[in-house]
Amino acid sequence: MREIVRGVVIEDKFPGIVVGAIASEAGLLLVDCPIRVEDGREWLSRLSDFGRPRYLVLLDAHPDRVLGARALDIPSLAHDETRLTMAAWPDTFKGAAHPIGAEADRLKRITGVSKAVPEVTFSEELEVHLGERVVELWHRPGPTPGSIWVVLHDVRVAFIGDAVSVNEPPYLGEAEIDAWLESLADLRELAGYKLVSSHDGLIRNNDVNAMGRFLRKVPVRLARMADRSQPLEAAAVLAPKLMQGMKVAAARREQALLRLETGLARLYRRTYGLDA
């Protein structure tokens, strides 16, 4: 666990995502949660010196960041679209049924998914008053329609979810590429802020630029596939080319490649109206 500024901590030891917590004299606001219930308990135990958890913010509906919320008895906040997505899920989750290169793929069977559905949602912006501390939630779609950021102006920190991924490709299956690029442009408003990625922790401006270059390639390559009437399976050929330049650890390459392949195939199908 690392305190990146006064009262803001992040932890990257849990599978799938980097979680965070914002402390005040009135309690804690948690940013995402570990996917495994036992990891969630450990996370809360380690935060006990900082205060009592008051709220949980879910940055989007990716299963790696939301499934653990079913075991947390605190109000959860998210975007309207995130709630709609999660409310449509069955109460039982089987990760191996539809693998997407996520840590959730490893879950054999869990129940109680409905308990993770966020109670409080918003459309554009939401201000959370945590004692004297003001936390802003901004809707910034791109990775998913319901992606949000958590912004703290007093200490110049922003949790930006999957907006930027450095060492591994993000999941593109729910992506809105144009909106994603617009959201990256909005990071200019946060010049000088510490930016926390859900996969890489603290990132640099160069990482934002690299993410933009990666995203701009995606619709161009998919358009070429469509022009050639290539099938969904062609995404398996495209994925390794798009991953060139990413420093994916050898032990994680297979999972990262699956994430990119499945995401590209779904995005291709959505964009061009193809049958599965």
PDB file of N, CA and C in Angstrom, residues 176-235:
ATOM      1  N   GLU A 176     -15.944   2.825 -26.833  1.00  0.00           N
ATOM      2  CA  GLU A 176     -16.386   3.868 -27.754  1.00  0.00           C
ATOM      3  C   GLU A 176     -15.130   4.687 -28.066  1.00  0.00           C
ATOM      4  N   ILE A 177     -14.483   4.375 -29.173  1.00  0.00           N
ATOM      5  CA  ILE A 177     -13.142   4.903 -29.432  1.00  0.00           C
ATOM      6  C   ILE A 177     -13.134   6.425 -29.531  1.00  0.00           C
ATOM      7  N   ASP A 178     -14.088   7.015 -30.250  1.00  0.00           N
ATOM      8  CA  ASP A 178     -14.104   8.477 -30.382  1.00  0.00           C
ATOM      9  C   ASP A 178     -14.270   9.148 -29.023  1.00  0.00           C
ATOM     10  N   ALA A 179     -15.186   8.624 -28.210  1.00  0.00           N
ATOM     11  CA  ALA A 179     -15.388   9.186 -26.874  1.00  0.00           C
ATOM     12  C   ALA A 179     -14.141   9.005 -26.017  1.00  0.00           C
ATOM     13  N   TRP A 180     -13.478   7.881 -26.193  1.00  0.00           N
ATOM     14  CA  TRP A 180     -12.253   7.593 -25.431  1.00  0.00           C
ATOM     15  C   TRP A 180     -11.180   8.628 -25.753  1.00  0.00           C
ATOM     16  N   LEU A 181     -10.997   8.921 -27.024  1.00  0.00           N
ATOM     17  CA  LEU A 181     -10.002   9.913 -27.429  1.00  0.00           C
ATOM     18  C   LEU A 181     -10.365  11.299 -26.896  1.00  0.00           C
ATOM     19  N   GLU A 182     -11.654  11.620 -26.870  1.00  0.00           N
ATOM     20  CA  GLU A 182     -12.084  12.897 -26.293  1.00  0.00           C
ATOM     21  C   GLU A 182     -11.777  12.953 -24.804  1.00  0.00           C
ATOM     22  N   SER A 183     -11.973  11.834 -24.125  1.00  0.00           N
ATOM     23  CA  SER A 183     -11.663  11.790 -22.697  1.00  0.00           C
ATOM     24  C   SER A 183     -10.168  11.977 -22.454  1.00  0.00           C
ATOM     25  N   LEU A 184      -9.345  11.367 -23.290  1.00  0.00           N
ATOM     26  CA  LEU A 184      -7.901  11.573 -23.156  1.00  0.00           C
ATOM     27  C   LEU A 184      -7.547  13.046 -23.350  1.00  0.00           C
ATOM     28  N   ALA A 185      -8.220  13.699 -24.289  1.00  0.00           N
ATOM     29  CA  ALA A 185      -7.974  15.132 -24.497  1.00  0.00           C
ATOM     30  C   ALA A 185      -8.358  15.938 -23.258  1.00  0.00           C
ATOM     31  N   ASP A 186      -9.384  15.472 -22.541  1.00  0.00           N
ATOM     32  CA  ASP A 186      -9.819  16.167 -21.325  1.00  0.00           C
ATOM     33  C   ASP A 186      -8.773  16.117 -20.220  1.00  0.00           C
ATOM     34  N   LEU A 187      -7.816  15.211 -20.335  1.00  0.00           N
ATOM     35  CA  LEU A 187      -6.761  15.150 -19.321  1.00  0.00           C
ATOM     36  C   LEU A 187      -5.920  16.418 -19.302  1.00  0.00           C
ATOM     37  N   ARG A 188      -6.041  17.240 -20.342  1.00  0.00           N
ATOM     38  CA  ARG A 188      -5.349  18.537 -20.330  1.00  0.00           C
ATOM     39  C   ARG A 188      -5.841  19.401 -19.174  1.00  0.00           C
ATOM     40  N   GLU A 189      -7.126  19.197 -18.788  1.00  0.00           N
ATOM     41  CA  GLU A 189      -7.668  19.946 -17.650  1.00  0.00           C
ATOM     42  C   GLU A 189      -6.959  19.579 -16.353  1.00  0.00           C
ATOM     43  N   LEU A 190      -6.305  18.427 -16.348  1.00  0.00           N
ATOM     44  CA  LEU A 190      -5.681  17.918 -15.129  1.00  0.00           C
ATOM     45  C   LEU A 190      -4.157  17.962 -15.223  1.00  0.00           C
ATOM     46  N   ALA A 191      -3.639  18.922 -15.956  1.00  0.00           N
ATOM     47  CA  ALA A 191      -2.186  19.082 -16.058  1.00  0.00           C
ATOM     48  C   ALA A 191      -1.598  19.307 -14.666  1.00  0.00           C
ATOM     49  N   GLY A 192      -0.562  18.553 -14.359  1.00  0.00           N
ATOM     50  CA  GLY A 192       0.064  18.670 -13.050  1.00  0.00           C
ATOM     51  C   GLY A 192      -0.533  17.777 -11.987  1.00  0.00           C
ATOM     52  N   TYR A 193      -1.606  17.058 -12.324  1.00  0.00           N
ATOM     53  CA  TYR A 193      -2.224  16.133 -11.377  1.00  0.00           C
ATOM     54  C   TYR A 193      -1.508  14.780 -11.418  1.00  0.00           C
ATOM     55  N   LYS A 194      -1.544  14.078 -10.315  1.00  0.00           N
ATOM     56  CA  LYS A 194      -1.113  12.681 -10.303  1.00  0.00           C
ATOM     57  C   LYS A 194      -2.259  11.843 -10.864  1.00  0.00           C
ATOM     58  N   LEU A 195      -1.998  11.077 -11.912  1.00  0.00           N
ATOM     59  CA  LEU A 195      -3.020  10.274 -12.581  1.00  0.00           C
ATOM     60  C   LEU A 195      -2.822   8.811 -12.225  1.00  0.00           C
ATOM     61  N   VAL A 196      -3.898   8.186 -11.747  1.00  0.00           N
ATOM     62  CA  VAL A 196      -3.841   6.788 -11.326  1.00  0.00           C
ATOM     63  C   VAL A 196      -4.617   5.930 -12.320  1.00  0.00           C
ATOM     64  N   SER A 197      -3.910   5.052 -13.009  1.00  0.00           N
ATOM     65  CA  SER A 197      -4.520   4.085 -13.918  1.00  0.00           C
ATOM     66  C   SER A 197      -4.922   2.842 -13.137  1.00  0.00           C
ATOM     67  N   SER A 198      -6.026   2.232 -13.530  1.00  0.00           N
ATOM     68  CA  SER A 198      -6.506   1.033 -12.835  1.00  0.00           C
ATOM     69  C   SER A 198      -5.616  -0.180 -13.054  1.00  0.00           C
ATOM     70  N   HIS A 199      -4.717  -0.110 -14.017  1.00  0.00           N
ATOM     71  CA  HIS A 199      -3.849  -1.256 -14.289  1.00  0.00           C
ATOM     72  C   HIS A 199      -2.379  -0.988 -13.998  1.00  0.00           C
ATOM     73  N   ASP A 200      -1.986   0.269 -13.993  1.00  0.00           N
ATOM     74  CA  ASP A 200      -0.561   0.585 -13.883  1.00  0.00           C
ATOM     75  C   ASP A 200      -0.220   1.512 -12.727  1.00  0.00           C
ATOM     76  N   GLY A 201      -1.208   1.935 -11.960  1.00  0.00           N
ATOM     77  CA  GLY A 201      -0.922   2.881 -10.892  1.00  0.00           C
ATOM     78  C   GLY A 201      -0.610   4.252 -11.463  1.00  0.00           C
ATOM     79  N   LEU A 202       0.363   4.943 -10.881  1.00  0.00           N
ATOM     80  CA  LEU A 202       0.707   6.282 -11.347  1.00  0.00           C
ATOM     81  C   LEU A 202       1.310   6.229 -12.746  1.00  0.00           C
ATOM     82  N   ILE A 203       0.818   7.110 -13.615  1.00  0.00           N
ATOM     83  CA  ILE A 203       1.296   7.148 -14.996  1.00  0.00           C
ATOM     84  C   ILE A 203       1.841   8.529 -15.327  1.00  0.00           C
ATOM     85  N   ARG A 204       2.479   8.630 -16.504  1.00  0.00           N
ATOM     86  CA  ARG A 204       3.088   9.879 -16.948  1.00  0.00           C
ATOM     87  C   ARG A 204       2.368  10.402 -18.190  1.00  0.00           C
ATOM     88  N   ASN A 205       2.669  11.649 -18.554  1.00  0.00           N
ATOM     89  CA  ASN A 205       2.061  12.239 -19.746  1.00  0.00           C
ATOM     90  C   ASN A 205       2.395  11.436 -20.998  1.00  0.00           C
ATOM     91  N   ASN A 206       3.604  10.892 -21.061  1.00  0.00           N
ATOM     92  CA  ASN A 206       3.985  10.089 -22.229  1.00  0.00           C
ATOM     93  C   ASN A 206       3.084   8.871 -22.387  1.00  0.00           C
ATOM     94  N   ASP A 207       2.615   8.334 -21.264  1.00  0.00           N
ATOM     95  CA  ASP A 207       1.721   7.174 -21.313  1.00  0.00           C
ATOM     96  C   ASP A 207       0.372   7.554 -21.922  1.00  0.00           C
ATOM     97  N   VAL A 208      -0.089   8.757 -21.620  1.00  0.00           N
ATOM     98  CA  VAL A 208      -1.353   9.241 -22.194  1.00  0.00           C
ATOM     99  C   VAL A 208      -1.218   9.359 -23.708  1.00  0.00           C
ATOM    100  N   ASN A 209      -0.112   9.921 -24.157  1.00  0.00           N
ATOM    101  CA  ASN A 209       0.116  10.072 -25.600  1.00  0.00           C
ATOM    102  C   ASN A 209       0.198   8.713 -26.295  1.00  0.00           C
ATOM    103  N   ALA A 210       0.870   7.757 -25.655  1.00  0.00           N
ATOM    104  CA  ALA A 210       0.989   6.415 -26.239  1.00  0.00           C
ATOM    105  C   ALA A 210      -0.376   5.741 -26.338  1.00  0.00           C
ATOM    106  N   MET A 211      -1.227   5.973 -25.340  1.00  0.00           N
ATOM    107  CA  MET A 211      -2.572   5.394 -25.371  1.00  0.00           C
ATOM    108  C   MET A 211      -3.367   5.964 -26.542  1.00  0.00           C
ATOM    109  N   GLY A 212      -3.233   7.255 -26.767  1.00  0.00           N
ATOM    110  CA  GLY A 212      -3.918   7.868 -27.897  1.00  0.00           C
ATOM    111  C   GLY A 212      -3.472   7.280 -29.221  1.00  0.00           C
ATOM    112  N   ARG A 213      -2.177   7.054 -29.364  1.00  0.00           N
ATOM    113  CA  ARG A 213      -1.669   6.461 -30.612  1.00  0.00           C
ATOM    114  C   ARG A 213      -2.211   5.051 -30.803  1.00  0.00           C
ATOM    115  N   PHE A 214      -2.260   4.281 -29.721  1.00  0.00           N
ATOM    116  CA  PHE A 214      -2.794   2.920 -29.801  1.00  0.00           C
ATOM    117  C   PHE A 214      -4.261   2.946 -30.239  1.00  0.00           C
ATOM    118  N   LEU A 215      -5.051   3.797 -29.605  1.00  0.00           N
ATOM    119  CA  LEU A 215      -6.485   3.831 -29.900  1.00  0.00           C
ATOM    120  C   LEU A 215      -6.765   4.275 -31.331  1.00  0.00           C
ATOM    121  N   ARG A 216      -5.988   5.199 -31.846  1.00  0.00           N
ATOM    122  CA  ARG A 216      -6.227   5.675 -33.213  1.00  0.00           C
ATOM    123  C   ARG A 216      -5.988   4.581 -34.249  1.00  0.00           C
ATOM    124  N   LYS A 217      -5.141   3.630 -33.922  1.00  0.00           N
ATOM    125  CA  LYS A 217      -4.885   2.524 -34.851  1.00  0.00           C
ATOM    126  C   LYS A 217      -6.080   1.583 -34.969  1.00  0.00           C
ATOM    127  N   VAL A 218      -6.842   1.453 -33.882  1.00  0.00           N
ATOM    128  CA  VAL A 218      -7.868   0.408 -33.821  1.00  0.00           C
ATOM    129  C   VAL A 218      -8.936   0.562 -34.901  1.00  0.00           C
ATOM    130  N   PRO A 219      -9.622   1.718 -35.023  1.00  0.00           N
ATOM    131  CA  PRO A 219     -10.661   1.807 -36.059  1.00  0.00           C
ATOM    132  C   PRO A 219     -10.105   1.701 -37.471  1.00  0.00           C
ATOM    133  N   VAL A 220      -8.866   2.145 -37.671  1.00  0.00           N
ATOM    134  CA  VAL A 220      -8.247   2.041 -38.999  1.00  0.00           C
ATOM    135  C   VAL A 220      -8.060   0.576 -39.374  1.00  0.00           C
ATOM    136  N   ARG A 221      -7.533  -0.207 -38.433  1.00  0.00           N
ATOM    137  CA  ARG A 221      -7.302  -1.632 -38.713  1.00  0.00           C
ATOM    138  C   ARG A 221      -8.622  -2.387 -38.879  1.00  0.00           C
ATOM    139  N   LEU A 222      -9.625  -2.052 -38.073  1.00  0.00           N
ATOM    140  CA  LEU A 222     -10.923  -2.727 -38.205  1.00  0.00           C
ATOM    141  C   LEU A 222     -11.594  -2.374 -39.526  1.00  0.00           C
ATOM    142  N   ALA A 223     -11.425  -1.135 -39.969  1.00  0.00           N
ATOM    143  CA  ALA A 223     -11.999  -0.732 -41.257  1.00  0.00           C
ATOM    144  C   ALA A 223     -11.367  -1.523 -42.401  1.00  0.00           C
ATOM    145  N   ARG A 224     -10.070  -1.778 -42.310  1.00  0.00           N
ATOM    146  CA  ARG A 224      -9.411  -2.592 -43.337  1.00  0.00           C
ATOM    147  C   ARG A 224      -9.979  -4.004 -43.345  1.00  0.00           C
ATOM    148  N   MET A 225     -10.215  -4.550 -42.158  1.00  0.00           N
ATOM    149  CA  MET A 225     -10.817  -5.880 -42.078  1.00  0.00           C
ATOM    150  C   MET A 225     -12.184  -5.893 -42.747  1.00  0.00           C
ATOM    151  N   ALA A 226     -12.972  -4.853 -42.475  1.00  0.00           N
ATOM    152  CA  ALA A 226     -14.317  -4.792 -43.047  1.00  0.00           C
ATOM    153  C   ALA A 226     -14.263  -4.641 -44.564  1.00  0.00           C
ATOM    154  N   ASP A 227     -13.330  -3.813 -45.051  1.00  0.00           N
ATOM    155  CA  ASP A 227     -13.197  -3.616 -46.500  1.00  0.00           C
ATOM    156  C   ASP A 227     -12.865  -4.922 -47.213  1.00  0.00           C
ATOM    157  N   ARG A 228     -12.150  -5.793 -46.521  1.00  0.00           N
ATOM    158  CA  ARG A 228     -11.765  -7.084 -47.104  1.00  0.00           C
ATOM    159  C   ARG A 228     -12.750  -8.193 -46.750  1.00  0.00           C
ATOM    160  N   SER A 229     -13.849  -7.801 -46.089  1.00  0.00           N
ATOM    161  CA  SER A 229     -14.882  -8.765 -45.661  1.00  0.00           C
ATOM    162  C   SER A 229     -14.289  -9.898 -44.835  1.00  0.00           C
ATOM    163  N   GLN A 230     -13.342  -9.552 -43.974  1.00  0.00           N
ATOM    164  CA  GLN A 230     -12.705 -10.574 -43.148  1.00  0.00           C
ATOM    165  C   GLN A 230     -13.610 -10.972 -41.984  1.00  0.00           C
ATOM    166  N   PRO A 231     -13.547 -12.234 -41.562  1.00  0.00           N
ATOM    167  CA  PRO A 231     -14.398 -12.715 -40.468  1.00  0.00           C
ATOM    168  C   PRO A 231     -13.868 -12.259 -39.110  1.00  0.00           C
ATOM    169  N   LEU A 232     -14.660 -12.529 -38.071  1.00  0.00           N
ATOM    170  CA  LEU A 232     -14.265 -12.155 -36.713  1.00  0.00           C
ATOM    171  C   LEU A 232     -12.925 -12.763 -36.319  1.00  0.00           C
ATOM    172  N   GLU A 233     -12.667 -13.947 -36.820  1.00  0.00           N
ATOM    173  CA  GLU A 233     -11.433 -14.641 -36.449  1.00  0.00           C
ATOM    174  C   GLU A 233     -10.175 -13.873 -36.859  1.00  0.00           C
ATOM    175  N   ALA A 234     -10.322 -12.931 -37.775  1.00  0.00           N
ATOM    176  CA  ALA A 234      -9.163 -12.152 -38.209  1.00  0.00           C
ATOM    177  C   ALA A 234      -8.615 -11.283 -37.085  1.00  0.00           C
ATOM    178  N   ALA A 235      -9.422 -11.053 -36.060  1.00  0.00           N
ATOM    179  CA  ALA A 235      -8.951 -10.277 -34.908  1.00  0.00           C
ATOM    180  C   ALA A 235      -7.771 -10.958 -34.234  1.00  0.00           C
TER     181      ALA A 235
END
